[in-house]
XYZ file of C-alpha atoms in Angstrom:
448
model
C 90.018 91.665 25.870
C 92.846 91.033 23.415
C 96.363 90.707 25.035
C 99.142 91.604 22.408
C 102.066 89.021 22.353
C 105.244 90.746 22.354
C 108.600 88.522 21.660
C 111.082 88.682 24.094
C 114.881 88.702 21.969
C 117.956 86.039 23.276
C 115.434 82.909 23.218
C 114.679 79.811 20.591
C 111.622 78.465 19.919
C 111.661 76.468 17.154
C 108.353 75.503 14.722
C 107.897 71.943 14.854
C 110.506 70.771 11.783
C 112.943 72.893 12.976
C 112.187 71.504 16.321
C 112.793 67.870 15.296
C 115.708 68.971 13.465
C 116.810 69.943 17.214
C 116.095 67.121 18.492
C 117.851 64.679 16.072
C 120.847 67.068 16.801
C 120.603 65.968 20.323
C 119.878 62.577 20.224
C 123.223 62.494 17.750
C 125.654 64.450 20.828
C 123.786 61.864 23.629
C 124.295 58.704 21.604
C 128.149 59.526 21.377
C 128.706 60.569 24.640
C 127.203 57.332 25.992
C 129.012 55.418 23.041
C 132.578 57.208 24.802
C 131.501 55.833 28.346
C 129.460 59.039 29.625
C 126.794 59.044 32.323
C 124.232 61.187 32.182
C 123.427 63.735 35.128
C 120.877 66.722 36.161
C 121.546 69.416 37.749
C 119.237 72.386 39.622
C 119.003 75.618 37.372
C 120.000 77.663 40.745
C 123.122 77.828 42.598
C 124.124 80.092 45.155
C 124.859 83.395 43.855
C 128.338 83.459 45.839
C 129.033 79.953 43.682
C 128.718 81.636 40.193
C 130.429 84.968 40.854
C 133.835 85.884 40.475
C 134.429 83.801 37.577
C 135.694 85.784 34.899
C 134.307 86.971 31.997
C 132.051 89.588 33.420
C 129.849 86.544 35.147
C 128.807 88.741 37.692
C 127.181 91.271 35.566
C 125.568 88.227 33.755
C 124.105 86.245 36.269
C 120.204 86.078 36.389
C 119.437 86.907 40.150
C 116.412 84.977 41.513
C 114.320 86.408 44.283
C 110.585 86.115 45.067
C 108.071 89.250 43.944
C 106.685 89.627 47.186
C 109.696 90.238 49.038
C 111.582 92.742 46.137
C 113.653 94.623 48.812
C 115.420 91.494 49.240
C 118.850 90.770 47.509
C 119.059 87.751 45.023
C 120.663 84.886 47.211
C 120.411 82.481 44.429
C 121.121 82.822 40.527
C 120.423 81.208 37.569
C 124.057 79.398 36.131
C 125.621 80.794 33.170
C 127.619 77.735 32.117
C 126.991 73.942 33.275
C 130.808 73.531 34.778
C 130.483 75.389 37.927
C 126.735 73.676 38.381
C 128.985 70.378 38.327
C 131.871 70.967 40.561
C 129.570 71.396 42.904
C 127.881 68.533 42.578
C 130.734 66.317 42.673
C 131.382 68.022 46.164
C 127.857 67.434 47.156
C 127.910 63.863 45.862
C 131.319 62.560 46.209
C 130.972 59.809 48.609
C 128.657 58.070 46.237
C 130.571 58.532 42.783
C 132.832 56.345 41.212
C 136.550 58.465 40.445
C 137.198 58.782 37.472
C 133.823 59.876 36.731
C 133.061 60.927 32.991
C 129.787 62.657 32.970
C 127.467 64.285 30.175
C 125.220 66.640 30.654
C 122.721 68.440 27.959
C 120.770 71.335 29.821
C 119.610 74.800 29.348
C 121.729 77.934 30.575
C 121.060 81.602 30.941
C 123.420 84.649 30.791
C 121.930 88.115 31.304
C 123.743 89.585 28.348
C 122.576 91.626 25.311
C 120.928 88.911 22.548
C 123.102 89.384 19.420
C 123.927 86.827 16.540
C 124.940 83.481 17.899
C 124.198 84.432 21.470
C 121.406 83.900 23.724
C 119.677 85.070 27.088
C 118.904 81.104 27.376
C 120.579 78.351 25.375
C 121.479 74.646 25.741
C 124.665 73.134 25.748
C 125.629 69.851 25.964
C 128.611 68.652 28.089
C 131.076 66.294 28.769
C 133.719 66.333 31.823
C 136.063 63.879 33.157
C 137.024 64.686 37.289
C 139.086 62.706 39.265
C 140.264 62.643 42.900
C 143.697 64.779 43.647
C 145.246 64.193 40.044
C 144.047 63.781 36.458
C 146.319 62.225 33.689
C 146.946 64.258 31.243
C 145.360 62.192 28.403
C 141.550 63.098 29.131
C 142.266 66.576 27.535
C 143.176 64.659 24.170
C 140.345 61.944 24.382
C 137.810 64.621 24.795
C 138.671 65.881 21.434
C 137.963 62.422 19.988
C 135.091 62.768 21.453
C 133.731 65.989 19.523
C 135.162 65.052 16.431
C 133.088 61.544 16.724
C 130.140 63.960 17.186
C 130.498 66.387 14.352
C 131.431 63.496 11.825
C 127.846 62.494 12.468
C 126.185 66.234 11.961
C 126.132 68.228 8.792
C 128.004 70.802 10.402
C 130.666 71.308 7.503
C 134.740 71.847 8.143
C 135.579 73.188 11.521
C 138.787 73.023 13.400
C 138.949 72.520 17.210
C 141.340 75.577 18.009
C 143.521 74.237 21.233
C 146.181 76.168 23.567
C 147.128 75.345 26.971
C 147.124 78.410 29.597
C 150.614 76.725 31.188
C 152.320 78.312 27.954
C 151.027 81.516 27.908
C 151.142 81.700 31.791
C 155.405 80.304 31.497
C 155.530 82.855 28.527
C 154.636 86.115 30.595
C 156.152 84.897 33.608
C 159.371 84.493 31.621
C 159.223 87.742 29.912
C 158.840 89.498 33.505
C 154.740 89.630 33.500
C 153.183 89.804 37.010
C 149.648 89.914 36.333
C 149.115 86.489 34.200
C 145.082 86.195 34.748
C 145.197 89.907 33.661
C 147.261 89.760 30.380
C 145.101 86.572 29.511
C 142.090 88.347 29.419
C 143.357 90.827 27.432
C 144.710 88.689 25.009
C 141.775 86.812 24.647
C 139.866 89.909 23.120
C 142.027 89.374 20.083
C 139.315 88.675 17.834
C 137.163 91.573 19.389
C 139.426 94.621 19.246
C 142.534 93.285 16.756
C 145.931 93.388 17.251
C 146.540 96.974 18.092
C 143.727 97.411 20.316
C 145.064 94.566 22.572
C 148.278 96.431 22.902
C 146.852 99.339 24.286
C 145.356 97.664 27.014
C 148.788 95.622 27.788
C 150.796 99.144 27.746
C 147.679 100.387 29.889
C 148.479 97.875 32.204
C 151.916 97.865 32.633
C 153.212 96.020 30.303
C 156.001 97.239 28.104
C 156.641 98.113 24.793
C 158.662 95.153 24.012
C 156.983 92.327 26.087
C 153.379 93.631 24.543
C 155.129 92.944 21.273
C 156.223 89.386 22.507
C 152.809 88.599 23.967
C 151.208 89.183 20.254
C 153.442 87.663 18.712
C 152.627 84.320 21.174
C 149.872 84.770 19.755
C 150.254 84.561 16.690
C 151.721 81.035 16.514
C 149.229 78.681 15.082
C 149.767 75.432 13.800
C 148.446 71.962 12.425
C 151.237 69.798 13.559
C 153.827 70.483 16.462
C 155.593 73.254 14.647
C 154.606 75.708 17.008
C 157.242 74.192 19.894
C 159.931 75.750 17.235
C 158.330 78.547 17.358
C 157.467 79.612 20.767
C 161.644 78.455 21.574
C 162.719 81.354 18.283
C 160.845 83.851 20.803
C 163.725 83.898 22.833
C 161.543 83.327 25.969
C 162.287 80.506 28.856
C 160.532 79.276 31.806
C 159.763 76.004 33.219
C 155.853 76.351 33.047
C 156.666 77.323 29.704
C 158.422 74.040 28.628
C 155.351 72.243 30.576
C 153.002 73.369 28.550
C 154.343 72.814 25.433
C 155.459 69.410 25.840
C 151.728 68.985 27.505
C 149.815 70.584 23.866
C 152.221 68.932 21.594
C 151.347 65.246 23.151
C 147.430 66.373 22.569
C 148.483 67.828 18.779
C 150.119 64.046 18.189
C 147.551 62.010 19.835
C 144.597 64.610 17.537
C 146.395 64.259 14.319
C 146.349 60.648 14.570
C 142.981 59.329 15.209
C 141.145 62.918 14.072
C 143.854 64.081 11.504
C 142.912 67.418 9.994
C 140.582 68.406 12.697
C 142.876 70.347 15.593
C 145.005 73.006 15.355
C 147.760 74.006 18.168
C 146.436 77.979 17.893
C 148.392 79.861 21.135
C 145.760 82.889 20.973
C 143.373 80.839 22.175
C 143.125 81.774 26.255
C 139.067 81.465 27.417
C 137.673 83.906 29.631
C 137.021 81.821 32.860
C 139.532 82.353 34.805
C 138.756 78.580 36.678
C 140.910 77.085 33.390
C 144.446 76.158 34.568
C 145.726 73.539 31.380
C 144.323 72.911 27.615
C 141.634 75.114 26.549
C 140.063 74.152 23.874
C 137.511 76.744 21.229
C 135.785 75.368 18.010
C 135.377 77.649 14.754
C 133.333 76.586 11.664
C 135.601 77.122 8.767
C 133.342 79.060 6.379
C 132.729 82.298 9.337
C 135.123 81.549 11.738
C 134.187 84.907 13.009
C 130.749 83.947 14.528
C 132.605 82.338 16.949
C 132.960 79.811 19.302
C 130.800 76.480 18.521
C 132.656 74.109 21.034
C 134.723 75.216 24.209
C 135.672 73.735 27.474
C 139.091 73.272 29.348
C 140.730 72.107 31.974
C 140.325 72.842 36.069
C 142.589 71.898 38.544
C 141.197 73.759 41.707
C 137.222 74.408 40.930
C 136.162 71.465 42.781
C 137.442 71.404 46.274
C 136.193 70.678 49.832
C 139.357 71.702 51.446
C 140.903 68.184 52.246
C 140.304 67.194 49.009
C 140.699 68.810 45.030
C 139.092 67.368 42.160
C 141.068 67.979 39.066
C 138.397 67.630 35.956
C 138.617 69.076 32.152
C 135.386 69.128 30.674
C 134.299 70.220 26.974
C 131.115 71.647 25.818
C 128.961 71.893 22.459
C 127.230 75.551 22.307
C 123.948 73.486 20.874
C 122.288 76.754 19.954
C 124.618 78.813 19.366
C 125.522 75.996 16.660
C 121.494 75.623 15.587
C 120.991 79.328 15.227
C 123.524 79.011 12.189
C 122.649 75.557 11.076
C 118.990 75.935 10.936
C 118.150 79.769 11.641
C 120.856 81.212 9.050
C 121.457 78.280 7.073
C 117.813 76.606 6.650
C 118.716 72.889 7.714
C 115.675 71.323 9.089
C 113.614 67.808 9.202
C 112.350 65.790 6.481
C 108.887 66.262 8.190
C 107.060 68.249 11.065
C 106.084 65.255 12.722
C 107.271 62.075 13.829
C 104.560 60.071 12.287
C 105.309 57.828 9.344
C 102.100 56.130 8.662
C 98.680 57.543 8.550
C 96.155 55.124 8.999
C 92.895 56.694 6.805
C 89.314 56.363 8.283
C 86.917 54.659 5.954
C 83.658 56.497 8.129
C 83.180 56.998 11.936
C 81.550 53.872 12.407
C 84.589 52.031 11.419
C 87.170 54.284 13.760
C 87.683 50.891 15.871
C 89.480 49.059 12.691
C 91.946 51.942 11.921
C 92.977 52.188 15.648
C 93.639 48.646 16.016
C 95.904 48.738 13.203
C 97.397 52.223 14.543
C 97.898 50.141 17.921
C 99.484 46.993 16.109
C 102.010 49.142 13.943
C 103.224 51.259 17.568
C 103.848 48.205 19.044
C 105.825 47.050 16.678
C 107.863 50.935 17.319
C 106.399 52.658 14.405
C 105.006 56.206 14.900
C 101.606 56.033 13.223
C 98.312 58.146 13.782
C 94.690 57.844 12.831
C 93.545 60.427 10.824
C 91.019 62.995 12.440
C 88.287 63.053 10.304
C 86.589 59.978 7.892
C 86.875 62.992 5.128
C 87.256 61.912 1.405
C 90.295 59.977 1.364
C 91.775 62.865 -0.921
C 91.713 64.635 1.684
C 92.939 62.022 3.862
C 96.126 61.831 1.946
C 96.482 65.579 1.394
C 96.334 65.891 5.317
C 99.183 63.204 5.194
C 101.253 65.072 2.225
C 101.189 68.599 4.410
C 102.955 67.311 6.986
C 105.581 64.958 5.197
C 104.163 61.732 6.258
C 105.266 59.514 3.912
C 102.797 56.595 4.249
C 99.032 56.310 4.264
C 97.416 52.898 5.250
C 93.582 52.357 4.225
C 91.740 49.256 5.989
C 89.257 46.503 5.055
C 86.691 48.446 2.947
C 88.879 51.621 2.197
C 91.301 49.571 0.377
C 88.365 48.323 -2.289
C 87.888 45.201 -0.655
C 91.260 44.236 -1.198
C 92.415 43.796 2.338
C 94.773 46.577 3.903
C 97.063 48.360 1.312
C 99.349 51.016 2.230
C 100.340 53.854 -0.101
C 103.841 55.211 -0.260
C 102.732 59.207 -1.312
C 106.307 59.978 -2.967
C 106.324 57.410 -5.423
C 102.493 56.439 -5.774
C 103.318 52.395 -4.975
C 100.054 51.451 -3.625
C 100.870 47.366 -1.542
C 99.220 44.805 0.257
C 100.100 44.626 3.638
C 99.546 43.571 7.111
C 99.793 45.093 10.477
C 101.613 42.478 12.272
C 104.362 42.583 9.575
C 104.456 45.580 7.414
C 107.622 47.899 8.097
C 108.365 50.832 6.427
C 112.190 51.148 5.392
C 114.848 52.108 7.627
C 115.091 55.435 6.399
C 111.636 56.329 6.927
C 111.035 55.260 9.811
C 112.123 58.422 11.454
C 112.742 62.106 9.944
C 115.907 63.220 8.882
C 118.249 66.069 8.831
C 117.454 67.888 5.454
C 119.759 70.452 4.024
C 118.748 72.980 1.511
C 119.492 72.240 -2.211
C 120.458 68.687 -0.439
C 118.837 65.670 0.183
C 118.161 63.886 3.982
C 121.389 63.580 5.065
């Protein structure tokens, strides 16, 4: 009987182009994190549910609950983690007798969030992380080096202009404090649905909470203040506003404007609007728009923690940065059609003169692998037409023919683009550099 396949919304699954596409993507982020001095970890998709609640951002109402069919009376003990941060914390608590402080981890893994599937966000997506955590204090210049970081990544993707939005929580926290503000956490979350509801609905929901007429109108006008260079310092001080935490902060985003503009110049932008959800963030935050839609949102977010990691004796200080690697894909390649220069690794086809002579194509398929070119033997000793048609469908871009198939020539290998047809041996033969692998391809582009 004939099951019907019904799609489930808020997941990727790429076809195979699109899917080494993905994968080049990845390999790119992994290469520079390791090239920055980043270890790679794993960590369990579960955690304890009481781990992942309570962490802002309506977590708790996203968190996939996992609990065995046969026992469905039973409440959900364990979830499935919405972000890889929390995952990590604990795992430096689990682990930390064994690490090596400062530790500078990356981490590329799947995550899940129970929340509806709309553009740009998914029930299960990967992202691809990098943290630095240290033991009872972290210097303050790990929240500029992680921007390096990302903008060594993107220079390496066809991503287009983008701007790594950054703020640090100290100012807006100094800000309300100073302007008479009780509820800080509260006022940032408001805030931080700037972009959702506009100015005027986020002061409703300050004057809903308490907040006056006058410091609603300050806190938007915080806001506000975005800037390439320090010029925001000027500005926050013509507010009118003072507190201690206040001058912190600034002094602390100013050093990580400076440091930005220097070795990344045109890249960050000091934008004090910018407040994440998580309420574990107690420094920089950091948010990444594409500059062509910065309204799809966020493609690169992270911040620092001060208190997530702690055993009680000891705290962990860490600030950590991640790349929303689908979220990112579903524009690059869903919206935007980037894909691979092929739909399969393979870069030379070794033809099959008849059955009989299988043997002589597989030893030559064996001699080019070893020699770390992706090569297969084609399937069938069919004409070699359509040999090389079987070879063109699938964007491999060489086809080798042995002994006999070559007219008694020796081997010859055939480049299919341009129609060169050469002389060459097993033990020697390399195809150039740029073949050798697929590519990124970009519509109305060529491999990038």
């Amino acid at each position: 009987m004939a099951t019907k396949v019904t799609p489930i919304s808020g997941f990727q699954e790429w076809l195979p182009a699109d899917r080494i596409a993905e994968q080049i993507v990845l390999d790119t982020i992994r290469e520079v994190f390791e090239l920055h001095g980043f270890a790679s970890i794993n960590t369990r998709a579960m955690e304890t549910v009481e781990r992942l609640a309570g962490q802002g951002e309506d977590a708790d109402k996203e968190i996939y609950g996992i609990r065995r069919l046969a026992d469905p009376s039973g409440a959900a003990e364990l979830g499935l983690h919405f972000d890889l941060t929390v995952p990590f914390a604990r795992y430096v608590l689990e682990n930390a007798g064994k690490l090596t402080f400062p530790f500078r981890r990356y981490q590329i893994q799947p995550a899940w969030r129970g929340e509806r599937p709309q553009r740009g966000r998914y029930r299960e997506f990967l992202q691809a992380d990098i943290d630095i955590i240290d033991v009872g204090s972290l210097p303050d210049h790990y929240e500029a080096e992680l921007l390096l970081v990302v903008a060594d990544v993107f220079a390496r993707l066809p991503i287009g202009d983008y701007r790594i939005h950054v703020n640090d929580r100290k100012i807006c926290e100094g800000f309300y404090r100073g302007l008479g503000i009780e509820d800080v956490i509260g006022t940032l979350r408001v805030v931080d649905k700037l972009d959702k509801i506009g100015a005027d609905g986020v002061r409703k929901l300050l004057l809903e909470a308490g907040c006056t007429d006058e410091q609603a109108t300050q806190c938007l006008a915080l806001a506000e203040i975005s800037t390439a260079d320090t010029g925001f310092v000027d500005q926050v001080r013509a507010l009118g506003v003072t507190h201690e935490l206040l001058d912190e902060g600034l002094a602390k985003l100013a050093a990580i404007i400076e440091v930005a503009n220097e070795h990344a110049p045109g890249v960050v932008v000091a934008d004090l609007r910018i407040a994440r959800g998580l309420d574990y963030y107690t420094g920089t935050v950091y948010e990444t728009m594409l500059e062509r839609e910065p309204g799809y949102g966020s493609i690169c977010s992270g911040g620092r923690y001060d208190a997530l990691a702690t055993d009680g004796k000891r705290t962990f200080p860490g600030v950590g940065i991640s790349i929303g690697v689908s979220r990112l894909l579903g524009k690059l390649i869903t919206e935007e059609g980037l894909t691979a220069s092929r739909e399969t690794p393979v870069a030379v086809l070794v033809a099959v003169n008849d059955e009989e002579s299988r043997r002589d194509s597989m030893r030559v398929a064996t001699a080019l692998r070893s020699r770390g070119i992706p090569t297969l033997v084609a399937p069938k000793a069919a004409k070699f037409g359509k040999q090389i048609q079987f070879a063109d469908r699938r964007g491999i871009p060489f086809v080798w023919f042995t002994g006999a198939g070559a007219d008694e020539k020796g081997d010859q290998v055939k480049d299919l683009r341009s129609g060169d047809q050469v002389s060459a041996d097993s033990g020697s033969w390399a195809p150039p550099e740029a073949d050798l692998r697929p590519s990124l391809v970009l519509p109305e582009s060529d491999a990038t």
